[in-house]
């Protein structure tokens, strides 16, 4: 580790090569699989110093581990073999070594049951993937670069995580966690001490995390290989897919559509990340009334982002729908703010492969729809009773408690919970399950399941969500950067966390999360994302609408009502969201609210 740190700091030298080789000798004497890592390090430093003979000697030694030993040692061996091939000028040899090494990684990660471990394991393949991408770029073929970008992008989403076992101890811990978290939240609102409750909450989090990390995965073997031809066929002549690839700090745009893949160079990733943070800060300010003067500043930042992220590709998008596939480090970009995308049918996907899977996902046959309203929203989740009225399922006792409050930027206020505690039974909004094609007939059939007040408790909500055609959840969202699988939606009995969603046999075909921070993710591994949205996509959800920033609750209500109006007319989530943004008032609060929401997937 010390030698790696010195090399990363630019302190490579012949002495450092000798030190790495000595460490490799000692590790080999112990029979430690990490000996290959030390030899690879020695070879890498020697390459950087322009000493090919020394590099070949150390890399050849590291490459011996590629056929036997634990997965990490074999991946190290294939990385060494790829570096040898690159030094010899063999692009084919580089790609073959990278393919074999990433195959080892695929088999290894599929033995892991927890999505967190699968995501973190991909970090071991980052060097192999980067070597393959550089070789593909040098060979000049954008199709090959697309294939290798897909080879390691959002691989965790290619298969659902292992469902947590029906372990009484795990279920008991999760129930206790919800209770303690709810008590801690109430204590904060009341101004009472929370230190003891927070300690107990952290202890329960450790217990839950430990149990889930020990789950075993399925047998080795991942999803099928990515097929560029299949993607281009699915896109047809009208849809464009924009995949952003970052190589050596620069953004490359792969524009797919009309039977071909084209590559454009855009800006530097570091500059784009800084601009995205400025935009996020601007959106947070737009959530407050009186921010009209800031609107031109946010729009100007959107233009700068477009130049950095799309560059000349922005002029070649055509007129049809656009699917954006960004790298993990750009997951917080509000894509609808970019001028070239602002008035388009726009969706975002973690990878082209996941977009294809979402497109092929069939809705469930029963067409059941669920509306959930959590406590403490400033608007009281006012769109939920309105939607229930529209679909003929408003409980007779429904009403929003006066004084329910949340600050415009989404912070908890001194709120009372809505006082309704009924559900509207099972049934569909229409006979065409989950596709939003036509509203239910007035006075006919059954309406959606409506859960609010004390009925919006986690066990009941999960029961109704499982296998539903669509779900709309209005609740406080909390993103946990320190532990993304504990990101949550606040229900009547406490937080509904990502670990809860992973217990579903099948998540809703479509889900709308009309709350703050539900589209925020943690970037882990090579290019993986952990968060609420990415937990839903492998479990059967084909489309999600979620929000990447704090928003004004009151402004969310008309956006959501307009969104559902589009769905009732038979539009997709992306089409309905585009039209809903256009229907909003032309002021800063409503415009910022519209930009903060994104459609993910293909439903």
XYZ file of C-alpha atoms in Angstrom, residues 373 377-389 400 474 553-554 557 561:
20
model
C -49.225 9.244 1.148
C -45.551 16.928 3.675
C -46.172 20.652 3.359
C -48.799 19.980 0.711
C -50.119 17.013 2.657
C -49.446 14.972 -0.483
C -52.415 16.784 -1.980
C -52.084 15.045 -5.345
C -52.959 11.662 -3.772
C -56.612 12.399 -2.853
C -56.995 14.247 -6.158
C -55.711 11.205 -8.060
C -57.924 8.922 -5.998
C -60.899 11.131 -6.858
C -55.538 16.515 5.126
C -45.783 10.943 -1.882
C -43.971 20.612 -2.201
C -46.729 22.896 -3.430
C -48.728 18.839 -6.919
C -51.425 15.813 -11.659
